[in-house]
PDB file of C-alpha atoms in Angstrom:
ATOM      1  CA  MET A   1     103.549  76.308  93.626  1.00 40.00           C
ATOM      2  CA  ALA A   2     106.343  78.902  95.385  1.00 50.00           C
ATOM      3  CA  GLU A   3     109.240  79.969  92.803  1.00 53.00           C
ATOM      4  CA  GLN A   4     112.235  78.594  93.033  1.00 52.00           C
ATOM      5  CA  ASN A   5     115.654  79.847  91.808  1.00 54.00           C
ATOM      6  CA  GLU A   6     118.352  77.655  90.299  1.00 48.00           C
ATOM      7  CA  LYS A   7     119.373  76.076  93.633  1.00 63.00           C
ATOM      8  CA  GLY A   8     116.252  74.417  94.527  1.00 69.00           C
ATOM      9  CA  LEU A   9     115.348  76.719  96.802  1.00 80.00           C
ATOM     10  CA  THR A  10     112.337  78.946  96.839  1.00 88.00           C
ATOM     11  CA  ARG A  11     111.821  82.522  97.282  1.00 87.00           C
ATOM     12  CA  GLU A  12     110.639  81.775 101.064  1.00 90.00           C
ATOM     13  CA  GLN A  13     113.421  79.722 101.783  1.00 90.00           C
ATOM     14  CA  ARG A  14     116.217  81.810  99.832  1.00 91.00           C
ATOM     15  CA  LEU A  15     115.130  84.772 102.415  1.00 92.00           C
ATOM     16  CA  ASN A  16     114.833  83.177 105.393  1.00 92.00           C
ATOM     17  CA  LYS A  17     118.721  81.652 104.826  1.00 91.00           C
ATOM     18  CA  MET A  18     119.570  84.982 103.932  1.00 89.00           C
ATOM     19  CA  ARG A  19     117.671  86.158 107.407  1.00 87.00           C
ATOM     20  CA  LEU A  20     119.581  83.284 109.612  1.00 89.00           C
ATOM     21  CA  GLU A  21     123.113  84.700 107.931  1.00 85.00           C
ATOM     22  CA  PHE A  22     122.209  87.837 108.649  1.00 80.00           C
ATOM     23  CA  ARG A  23     121.383  86.661 112.601  1.00 81.00           C
ATOM     24  CA  LYS A  24     124.712  84.838 112.819  1.00 80.00           C
ATOM     25  CA  ILE A  25     126.118  88.152 113.014  1.00 76.00           C
ATOM     26  CA  GLU A  26     123.711  89.862 115.373  1.00 74.00           C
ATOM     27  CA  THR A  27     124.347  86.843 117.806  1.00 77.00           C
ATOM     28  CA  ILE A  28     127.780  88.053 117.895  1.00 76.00           C
ATOM     29  CA  TRP A  29     126.767  91.738 118.910  1.00 74.00           C
ATOM     30  CA  LEU A  30     124.623  89.927 121.384  1.00 73.00           C
ATOM     31  CA  ILE A  31     127.442  87.752 122.828  1.00 77.00           C
ATOM     32  CA  SER A  32     130.109  91.097 122.620  1.00 73.00           C
ATOM     33  CA  CYS A  33     127.492  92.632 124.587  1.00 73.00           C
ATOM     34  CA  GLY A  34     127.653  90.446 127.482  1.00 74.00           C
ATOM     35  CA  ILE A  35     131.252  90.078 127.602  1.00 75.00           C
ATOM     36  CA  SER A  36     131.938  93.714 127.719  1.00 73.00           C
ATOM     37  CA  LEU A  37     128.979  94.226 130.630  1.00 72.00           C
ATOM     38  CA  ILE A  38     130.452  91.180 132.689  1.00 74.00           C
ATOM     39  CA  GLY A  39     133.909  92.503 132.068  1.00 73.00           C
ATOM     40  CA  THR A  40     133.091  96.141 133.186  1.00 73.00           C
ATOM     41  CA  PHE A  41     131.206  95.041 136.299  1.00 72.00           C
ATOM     42  CA  VAL A  42     134.217  92.080 137.391  1.00 75.00           C
ATOM     43  CA  TYR A  43     136.837  94.903 136.923  1.00 69.00           C
ATOM     44  CA  LEU A  44     134.659  97.553 138.760  1.00 70.00           C
ATOM     45  CA  PHE A  45     134.294  94.737 141.954  1.00 70.00           C
ATOM     46  CA  PHE A  46     137.909  93.866 142.040  1.00 69.00           C
ATOM     47  CA  VAL A  47     139.227  97.961 141.998  1.00 65.00           C
ATOM     48  CA  TYR A  48     136.772  98.575 144.436  1.00 66.00           C
ATOM     49  CA  LYS A  49     136.044  95.628 146.672  1.00 66.00           C
ATOM     50  CA  MET A  50     139.475  94.089 146.073  1.00 61.00           C
ATOM     51  CA  LYS A  51     141.596  97.482 146.071  1.00 63.00           C
ATOM     52  CA  ILE A  52     143.274  96.071 142.902  1.00 63.00           C
ATOM     53  CA  LEU A  53     145.143  99.025 141.243  1.00 58.00           C
ATOM     54  CA  ALA A  54     144.993 101.084 144.335  1.00 59.00           C
ATOM     55  CA  GLY A  55     146.568 104.624 143.941  1.00 59.00           C
ATOM     56  CA  SER A  56     147.479 103.862 140.287  1.00 62.00           C
ATOM     57  CA  SER A  57     145.744 106.557 137.524  1.00 65.00           C
ATOM     58  CA  LEU A  58     145.637 103.018 135.137  1.00 67.00           C
ATOM     59  CA  ARG A  59     142.213 101.784 137.355  1.00 66.00           C
ATOM     60  CA  TYR A  60     140.785 104.941 136.065  1.00 67.00           C
ATOM     61  CA  VAL A  61     141.705 104.703 132.318  1.00 72.00           C
ATOM     62  CA  PHE A  62     140.742 101.072 132.129  1.00 68.00           C
ATOM     63  CA  ILE A  63     137.337 102.010 133.525  1.00 69.00           C
ATOM     64  CA  VAL A  64     136.968 104.596 130.661  1.00 73.00           C
ATOM     65  CA  LEU A  65     138.206 102.115 128.318  1.00 71.00           C
ATOM     66  CA  LEU A  66     135.411  99.618 129.279  1.00 70.00           C
ATOM     67  CA  LEU A  67     132.727 102.273 129.444  1.00 71.00           C
ATOM     68  CA  LEU A  68     133.209 102.846 126.133  1.00 71.00           C
ATOM     69  CA  LEU A  69     133.733  99.319 124.749  1.00 70.00           C
ATOM     70  CA  VAL A  70     129.613  98.985 126.345  1.00 68.00           C
ATOM     71  CA  PHE A  71     128.869 102.353 124.752  1.00 67.00           C
ATOM     72  CA  PHE A  72     130.386 100.800 121.778  1.00 66.00           C
ATOM     73  CA  CYS A  73     128.628  97.120 121.744  1.00 64.00           C
ATOM     74  CA  ILE A  74     125.206  98.730 122.775  1.00 61.00           C
ATOM     75  CA  TYR A  75     124.841 101.679 120.555  1.00 60.00           C
ATOM     76  CA  LEU A  76     126.958 102.010 117.752  1.00 57.00           C
ATOM     77  CA  LEU A  77     126.978  97.912 116.638  1.00 57.00           C
ATOM     78  CA  PRO A  78     123.304  98.016 115.962  1.00 57.00           C
ATOM     79  CA  VAL A  79     124.100 101.094 113.661  1.00 55.00           C
ATOM     80  CA  LEU A  80     127.002  99.162 112.155  1.00 56.00           C
ATOM     81  CA  LEU A  81     124.938  96.192 111.730  1.00 58.00           C
ATOM     82  CA  LYS A  82     121.740  98.423 109.682  1.00 60.00           C
ATOM     83  CA  LYS A  83     124.818  99.015 107.282  1.00 59.00           C
ATOM     84  CA  ASN A  84     126.246  95.438 107.298  1.00 66.00           C
ATOM     85  CA  LYS A  85     126.564  93.785 103.684  1.00 75.00           C
ATOM     86  CA  LYS A  86     124.059  90.631 104.624  1.00 77.00           C
ATOM     87  CA  TYR A  87     121.306  92.715 106.184  1.00 79.00           C
ATOM     88  CA  LYS A  88     121.324  94.991 103.285  1.00 80.00           C
ATOM     89  CA  ALA A  89     121.463  92.382 100.554  1.00 85.00           C
ATOM     90  CA  TYR A  90     118.601  90.533 102.655  1.00 87.00           C
ATOM     91  CA  SER A  91     116.340  93.650 103.212  1.00 85.00           C
ATOM     92  CA  LEU A  92     116.953  94.602  99.364  1.00 85.00           C
ATOM     93  CA  ALA A  93     116.052  90.659  98.305  1.00 90.00           C
ATOM     94  CA  TYR A  94     112.728  90.761 100.407  1.00 89.00           C
ATOM     95  CA  LYS A  95     111.856  94.082  99.087  1.00 86.00           C
ATOM     96  CA  MET A  96     111.953  93.398  95.426  1.00 87.00           C
ATOM     97  CA  ALA A  97     110.571  89.690  95.961  1.00 89.00           C
ATOM     98  CA  TYR A  98     107.304  91.426  97.726  1.00 87.00           C
ATOM     99  CA  VAL A  99     106.674  94.541  97.774  1.00 83.00           C
ATOM    100  CA  LYS A 100     108.289  95.990  94.500  1.00 82.00           C
ATOM    101  CA  PRO A 101     106.629  93.931  92.080  1.00 84.00           C
ATOM    102  CA  LEU A 102     102.847  94.304  93.750  1.00 84.00           C
ATOM    103  CA  LEU A 103     103.184  98.449  94.382  1.00 79.00           C
ATOM    104  CA  GLU A 104     104.111  98.956  90.490  1.00 79.00           C
ATOM    105  CA  GLU A 105     102.021  96.257  89.296  1.00 81.00           C
ATOM    106  CA  THR A 106      98.800  97.800  91.341  1.00 84.00           C
ATOM    107  CA  PHE A 107      99.946 101.109  90.209  1.00 82.00           C
ATOM    108  CA  GLY A 108     100.121 100.749  86.584  1.00 70.00           C
ATOM    109  CA  GLU A 109     103.542 102.503  84.918  1.00 65.00           C
ATOM    110  CA  GLY A 110     104.435 103.264  89.197  1.00 68.00           C
ATOM    111  CA  THR A 111     107.845 102.805  90.097  1.00 77.00           C
ATOM    112  CA  TYR A 112     109.652 101.934  93.084  1.00 77.00           C
ATOM    113  CA  SER A 113     112.622 102.451  95.058  1.00 78.00           C
ATOM    114  CA  GLU A 114     114.205 101.493  97.892  1.00 74.00           C
ATOM    115  CA  THR A 115     115.370 104.475  99.069  1.00 72.00           C
ATOM    116  CA  GLU A 116     115.208 108.338  97.202  1.00 70.00           C
ATOM    117  CA  LYS A 117     116.480 111.687  98.148  1.00 66.00           C
ATOM    118  CA  VAL A 118     114.013 113.874  99.521  1.00 66.00           C
ATOM    119  CA  SER A 119     114.659 117.835  99.308  1.00 65.00           C
ATOM    120  CA  LEU A 120     114.094 119.222 102.902  1.00 59.00           C
ATOM    121  CA  LYS A 121     113.173 122.440 101.187  1.00 62.00           C
ATOM    122  CA  GLU A 122     109.781 120.393  98.860  1.00 61.00           C
ATOM    123  CA  ILE A 123     108.173 118.819 101.997  1.00 60.00           C
ATOM    124  CA  THR A 124     108.610 121.527 104.373  1.00 54.00           C
ATOM    125  CA  GLU A 125     106.171 123.374 102.054  1.00 56.00           C
ATOM    126  CA  PHE A 126     103.814 122.859 104.971  1.00 55.00           C
ATOM    127  CA  SER A 127     103.838 124.075 108.531  1.00 52.00           C
ATOM    128  CA  MET A 128     104.215 120.398 110.459  1.00 54.00           C
ATOM    129  CA  ILE A 129     107.518 119.809 109.700  1.00 57.00           C
ATOM    130  CA  ARG A 130     109.412 123.261 108.475  1.00 56.00           C
ATOM    131  CA  LYS A 131     111.332 122.914 111.560  1.00 64.00           C
ATOM    132  CA  ALA A 132     112.961 119.713 110.549  1.00 68.00           C
ATOM    133  CA  LYS A 133     116.421 119.583 110.488  1.00 71.00           C
ATOM    134  CA  SER A 134     116.908 116.781 107.865  1.00 71.00           C
ATOM    135  CA  ALA A 135     114.610 113.916 106.641  1.00 73.00           C
ATOM    136  CA  MET A 136     115.569 110.539 105.048  1.00 76.00           C
ATOM    137  CA  ALA A 137     112.981 108.499 102.688  1.00 80.00           C
ATOM    138  CA  ASN A 138     112.962 105.113 101.825  1.00 80.00           C
ATOM    139  CA  ASP A 139     110.144 102.626  99.749  1.00 82.00           C
ATOM    140  CA  CYS A 140     109.520 104.967  97.656  1.00 83.00           C
ATOM    141  CA  VAL A 141     106.347 104.429  95.498  1.00 84.00           C
ATOM    142  CA  ASN A 142     105.983 107.321  92.277  1.00 84.00           C
ATOM    143  CA  GLY A 143     102.486 106.200  90.565  1.00 85.00           C
ATOM    144  CA  VAL A 144      99.042 106.997  89.548  1.00 87.00           C
ATOM    145  CA  TYR A 145      96.132 105.903  90.871  1.00 88.00           C
ATOM    146  CA  ASP A 146      92.597 106.685  89.462  1.00 88.00           C
ATOM    147  CA  SER A 147      93.747 109.312  87.814  1.00 88.00           C
ATOM    148  CA  VAL A 148      95.832 111.094  90.374  1.00 89.00           C
ATOM    149  CA  PRO A 149      99.439 111.052  90.404  1.00 89.00           C
ATOM    150  CA  PHE A 150     100.944 110.753  93.614  1.00 90.00           C
ATOM    151  CA  LEU A 151     104.258 109.861  95.711  1.00 86.00           C
ATOM    152  CA  ARG A 152     104.613 107.882  98.545  1.00 87.00           C
ATOM    153  CA  TYR A 153     107.548 107.120 100.980  1.00 84.00           C
ATOM    154  CA  ASP A 154     108.361 106.002 104.285  1.00 85.00           C
ATOM    155  CA  LEU A 155     110.158 109.498 105.953  1.00 80.00           C
ATOM    156  CA  THR A 156     112.010 109.919 109.152  1.00 78.00           C
ATOM    157  CA  LEU A 157     112.432 113.706 110.237  1.00 74.00           C
ATOM    158  CA  ARG A 158     115.244 114.303 112.672  1.00 73.00           C
ATOM    159  CA  TYR A 159     114.418 117.522 114.530  1.00 70.00           C
ATOM    160  CA  ASP A 160     117.619 118.256 117.114  1.00 66.00           C
ATOM    161  CA  LYS A 161     120.852 117.469 117.802  1.00 55.00           C
ATOM    162  CA  LYS A 162     119.403 114.951 120.761  1.00 55.00           C
ATOM    163  CA  GLY A 163     117.852 112.567 118.732  1.00 57.00           C
ATOM    164  CA  ALA A 164     114.211 113.522 118.050  1.00 57.00           C
ATOM    165  CA  THR A 165     112.998 111.983 115.330  1.00 64.00           C
ATOM    166  CA  THR A 166     109.518 111.264 113.711  1.00 69.00           C
ATOM    167  CA  ASP A 167     108.900 108.197 111.783  1.00 77.00           C
ATOM    168  CA  CYS A 168     106.187 108.157 109.312  1.00 83.00           C
ATOM    169  CA  VAL A 169     104.435 107.638 106.130  1.00 87.00           C
ATOM    170  CA  LEU A 170     103.913 110.402 103.396  1.00 87.00           C
ATOM    171  CA  ILE A 171     101.791 110.255 100.221  1.00 90.00           C
ATOM    172  CA  ALA A 172     102.112 113.591  98.740  1.00 88.00           C
ATOM    173  CA  THR A 173      98.936 113.630  95.513  1.00 89.00           C
ATOM    174  CA  ASP A 174      98.731 116.238  93.050  1.00 86.00           C
ATOM    175  CA  ILE A 175      95.480 117.246  93.449  1.00 85.00           C
ATOM    176  CA  LYS A 176      93.839 120.926  93.445  1.00 80.00           C
ATOM    177  CA  THR A 177      91.859 121.702  96.516  1.00 80.00           C
ATOM    178  CA  HIS A 178      89.864 125.358  95.101  1.00 81.00           C
ATOM    179  CA  LEU A 179      91.398 126.166  98.351  1.00 85.00           C
ATOM    180  CA  LYS A 180      93.008 129.855  98.686  1.00 85.00           C
ATOM    181  CA  ASP A 181      94.957 129.131 101.974  1.00 84.00           C
ATOM    182  CA  GLU A 182      96.158 125.984 103.645  1.00 85.00           C
ATOM    183  CA  LEU A 183      93.560 123.898 105.759  1.00 90.00           C
ATOM    184  CA  GLN A 184      94.986 121.163 108.144  1.00 91.00           C
ATOM    185  CA  ILE A 185      93.386 118.335 109.612  1.00 93.00           C
ATOM    186  CA  ILE A 186      94.891 116.974 112.629  1.00 92.00           C
ATOM    187  CA  HIS A 187      94.559 113.529 114.778  1.00 92.00           C
ATOM    188  CA  GLU A 188      94.416 114.406 118.576  1.00 91.00           C
ATOM    189  CA  GLN A 189      97.096 112.052 118.755  1.00 89.00           C
ATOM    190  CA  PHE A 190      99.049 112.882 116.331  1.00 86.00           C
ATOM    191  CA  ARG A 191     102.885 113.747 117.492  1.00 80.00           C
ATOM    192  CA  ILE A 192     105.881 115.090 115.836  1.00 72.00           C
ATOM    193  CA  GLY A 193     109.056 115.500 116.703  1.00 68.00           C
ATOM    194  CA  GLY A 194     108.294 113.628 120.717  1.00 67.00           C
ATOM    195  CA  SER A 195     106.033 116.746 121.264  1.00 72.00           C
ATOM    196  CA  ASP A 196     102.201 117.374 120.439  1.00 76.00           C
ATOM    197  CA  TYR A 197     100.970 118.746 117.427  1.00 81.00           C
ATOM    198  CA  GLU A 198     100.464 122.768 118.214  1.00 81.00           C
ATOM    199  CA  GLN A 199      98.005 125.164 116.232  1.00 84.00           C
ATOM    200  CA  PRO A 200     100.520 126.735 114.545  1.00 82.00           C
ATOM    201  CA  GLU A 201     100.836 130.703 113.912  1.00 82.00           C
ATOM    202  CA  GLY A 202      98.569 132.530 111.925  1.00 86.00           C
ATOM    203  CA  TYR A 203      95.615 129.576 112.186  1.00 90.00           C
ATOM    204  CA  CYS A 204      92.517 129.737 113.364  1.00 92.00           C
ATOM    205  CA  LYS A 205      90.746 126.228 114.511  1.00 94.00           C
ATOM    206  CA  ILE A 206      87.424 125.410 113.743  1.00 93.00           C
ATOM    207  CA  LEU A 207      84.505 122.868 113.845  1.00 91.00           C
ATOM    208  CA  SER A 208      83.000 120.597 111.543  1.00 89.00           C
ATOM    209  CA  GLY A 209      79.822 120.241 113.115  1.00 87.00           C
ATOM    210  CA  LYS A 210      80.215 116.871 113.963  1.00 89.00           C
ATOM    211  CA  ASP A 211      80.830 116.311 117.289  1.00 90.00           C
ATOM    212  CA  ALA A 212      82.371 112.673 117.478  1.00 90.00           C
ATOM    213  CA  PHE A 213      84.994 114.304 114.735  1.00 93.00           C
ATOM    214  CA  ASP A 214      85.679 117.345 115.887  1.00 92.00           C
ATOM    215  CA  LYS A 215      86.481 115.147 119.292  1.00 92.00           C
ATOM    216  CA  LYS A 216      89.336 113.228 117.614  1.00 93.00           C
ATOM    217  CA  PHE A 217      90.798 115.702 115.480  1.00 94.00           C
ATOM    218  CA  ASN A 218      91.505 119.593 115.251  1.00 93.00           C
ATOM    219  CA  ILE A 219      91.280 121.388 112.075  1.00 94.00           C
ATOM    220  CA  TYR A 220      92.816 124.291 111.447  1.00 93.00           C
ATOM    221  CA  THR A 221      92.958 127.111 108.878  1.00 92.00           C
ATOM    222  CA  LYS A 222      93.921 130.462 107.909  1.00 89.00           C
ATOM    223  CA  ASP A 223      90.743 131.788 106.258  1.00 89.00           C
ATOM    224  CA  GLN A 224      87.404 130.636 109.189  1.00 92.00           C
ATOM    225  CA  LYS A 225      84.792 131.335 106.870  1.00 92.00           C
ATOM    226  CA  GLU A 226      86.602 129.443 103.904  1.00 91.00           C
ATOM    227  CA  GLY A 227      87.544 126.551 106.533  1.00 91.00           C
ATOM    228  CA  GLU A 228      84.156 125.734 108.017  1.00 90.00           C
ATOM    229  CA  LYS A 229      82.506 125.585 104.543  1.00 90.00           C
ATOM    230  CA  PHE A 230      85.062 122.660 102.880  1.00 89.00           C
ATOM    231  CA  ALA A 231      84.978 120.894 106.711  1.00 89.00           C
ATOM    232  CA  LYS A 232      81.487 120.370 105.857  1.00 87.00           C
ATOM    233  CA  ASP A 233      81.766 118.052 103.149  1.00 84.00           C
ATOM    234  CA  LEU A 234      84.434 116.001 104.543  1.00 88.00           C
ATOM    235  CA  PRO A 235      83.822 112.156 104.449  1.00 90.00           C
ATOM    236  CA  PHE A 236      84.186 111.983 108.214  1.00 90.00           C
ATOM    237  CA  LYS A 237      83.248 108.571 108.722  1.00 90.00           C
ATOM    238  CA  ASP A 238      85.937 107.888 105.977  1.00 91.00           C
ATOM    239  CA  LEU A 239      88.725 109.783 107.952  1.00 91.00           C
ATOM    240  CA  GLU A 240      88.228 107.938 110.995  1.00 91.00           C
ATOM    241  CA  LYS A 241      88.428 104.769 109.614  1.00 90.00           C
ATOM    242  CA  LEU A 242      91.975 106.079 108.155  1.00 88.00           C
ATOM    243  CA  SER A 243      93.008 106.936 111.294  1.00 88.00           C
ATOM    244  CA  HIS A 244      91.683 103.835 113.540  1.00 83.00           C
ATOM    245  CA  LYS A 245      94.905 102.424 113.763  1.00 80.00           C
ATOM    246  CA  THR A 246      97.403 105.190 114.339  1.00 85.00           C
ATOM    247  CA  PRO A 247      97.622 109.016 114.491  1.00 89.00           C
ATOM    248  CA  ILE A 248      97.273 110.747 111.077  1.00 91.00           C
ATOM    249  CA  ALA A 249      97.514 114.310 109.777  1.00 90.00           C
ATOM    250  CA  ILE A 250      96.427 115.755 106.631  1.00 91.00           C
ATOM    251  CA  PHE A 251      97.758 119.315 104.859  1.00 89.00           C
ATOM    252  CA  PHE A 252      95.394 120.686 101.855  1.00 88.00           C
ATOM    253  CA  ASP A 253      97.524 123.161  99.707  1.00 77.00           C
ATOM    254  CA  ARG A 254      96.636 124.807  96.997  1.00 70.00           C
ATOM    255  CA  LYS A 255      98.575 122.463  94.645  1.00 75.00           C
ATOM    256  CA  LYS A 256      99.147 118.888  96.539  1.00 82.00           C
ATOM    257  CA  VAL A 257      97.502 117.402  99.430  1.00 89.00           C
ATOM    258  CA  TYR A 258      99.675 115.632 101.790  1.00 88.00           C
ATOM    259  CA  LEU A 259      98.986 112.849 104.120  1.00 90.00           C
ATOM    260  CA  VAL A 260     101.199 111.934 106.943  1.00 89.00           C
ATOM    261  CA  ILE A 261     100.663 108.791 108.436  1.00 89.00           C
ATOM    262  CA  LYS A 262     102.517 108.570 111.863  1.00 83.00           C
ATOM    263  CA  ARG A 263     104.029 105.296 112.327  1.00 78.00           C
ATOM    264  CA  ASP A 264     106.651 103.559 115.088  1.00 67.00           C
ATOM    265  CA  LYS A 265     107.233 100.582 112.443  1.00 65.00           C
ATOM    266  CA  ASP A 266     107.853  99.951 109.394  1.00 66.00           C
ATOM    267  CA  VAL A 267     106.120  97.148 107.991  1.00 66.00           C
ATOM    268  CA  MET A 268     107.968  97.348 104.661  1.00 76.00           C
ATOM    269  CA  GLU A 269     110.914  96.417 106.133  1.00 81.00           C
ATOM    270  CA  ALA A 270     111.994  92.907 106.113  1.00 85.00           C
ATOM    271  CA  PRO A 271     111.479  90.957 109.085  1.00 85.00           C
ATOM    272  CA  ILE A 272     114.420  89.994 111.473  1.00 82.00           C
ATOM    273  CA  TYR A 273     113.101  88.062 114.422  1.00 82.00           C
ATOM    274  CA  ARG A 274     109.995  85.809 112.913  1.00 87.00           C
ATOM    275  CA  PRO A 275     110.682  83.568 109.711  1.00 91.00           C
ATOM    276  CA  VAL A 276     109.530  85.297 106.275  1.00 91.00           C
ATOM    277  CA  ARG A 277     106.223  83.816 105.269  1.00 91.00           C
ATOM    278  CA  GLU A 278     105.086  84.482 101.721  1.00 89.00           C
ATOM    279  CA  GLU A 279     101.466  85.096 102.520  1.00 90.00           C
ATOM    280  CA  ARG A 280     102.211  87.081 105.251  1.00 89.00           C
ATOM    281  CA  CYS A 281     104.582  89.459 103.318  1.00 87.00           C
ATOM    282  CA  LEU A 282     102.439  89.678 100.732  1.00 88.00           C
ATOM    283  CA  LYS A 283      99.672  90.865 102.927  1.00 88.00           C
ATOM    284  CA  GLU A 284     101.305  93.312 104.860  1.00 85.00           C
ATOM    285  CA  ALA A 285     102.411  94.801 101.139  1.00 85.00           C
ATOM    286  CA  GLY A 286      99.129  94.156 100.155  1.00 87.00           C
ATOM    287  CA  GLU A 287      97.706  96.812 103.194  1.00 86.00           C
ATOM    288  CA  GLU A 288     100.140  99.370 101.990  1.00 85.00           C
ATOM    289  CA  VAL A 289      98.503  99.182  98.956  1.00 88.00           C
ATOM    290  CA  GLU A 290      95.297  99.427 100.090  1.00 89.00           C
ATOM    291  CA  ILE A 291      96.186 102.423 102.299  1.00 88.00           C
ATOM    292  CA  ILE A 292      96.875 104.542  99.399  1.00 90.00           C
ATOM    293  CA  LYS A 293      93.794 103.731  97.317  1.00 90.00           C
ATOM    294  CA  SER A 294      91.787 104.338  99.950  1.00 90.00           C
ATOM    295  CA  TRP A 295      93.142 107.631 100.719  1.00 91.00           C
ATOM    296  CA  ILE A 296      93.164 108.673  96.917  1.00 92.00           C
ATOM    297  CA  ARG A 297      88.745 107.940  96.919  1.00 91.00           C
ATOM    298  CA  ILE A 298      88.847 109.683 100.030  1.00 89.00           C
ATOM    299  CA  LEU A 299      90.709 112.600  98.690  1.00 88.00           C
ATOM    300  CA  LYS A 300      88.278 112.655  95.518  1.00 84.00           C
ATOM    301  CA  ASP A 301      85.381 112.967  97.874  1.00 78.00           C
ATOM    302  CA  CYS A 302      87.195 115.902  99.782  1.00 77.00           C
ATOM    303  CA  VAL A 303      87.681 118.112  96.620  1.00 72.00           C
TER     304      VAL A 303
END
């Protein structure tokens, strides 16, 4: 039976109520956008077709003000909506209800936090994100699975002032690989900062010896001999299965191993445009748990 609060609402009903309260605010935003767009076009029609304010500098002042209003409604208001107290409360309640308990229960003494500060210096030790200008992390899980400590979080990397970003899931595991130099395994469709991933300077490209795998993945290493030896023992089928739905990149460092999963959608975020359904929410959170478990099992086979 679904858990109920003091007002007699189930967890699912309470979250849907919070979701609809936020949607009311979003509806006001949509109406504001519509009014500003219609008002702008009507004004331009009267100015240029009906010759209203002809020869007056005020016509240009009003045009600029209306365009600024349209920009504010379409671009800035969505940003403000994400910072709205009702949205934050709903998002936090959703994660505390479905995400946090499952993650912490699965990984024993693991801890979950909705947001966490990320040291750009720390995560740019490997070359994939060395050029990133800033990083933001959320849904951070710090735990241990099968005796392997790990840190998992959703990561948004910003690369330039124009807004080029990359959204991904990063899982950093504290496990030694016995490699003397870094080795990278990059899916052919993996993109970073809006561009295809490029072979890093000072690295050579090697083949695994498995044609099907080499068609989908690029392997870069600083030490060709060591890299080829390491690549022969990779669990090819497991890596291909892991990248079945979304491109991945793997960075084997001497102290840590990083798995980067490219994402266009954050499945741990609370749904806005569809009702909260407990079964689906638990399923999505469970899929994230399985990714961590599957990756660590694969990793132990690699090293």
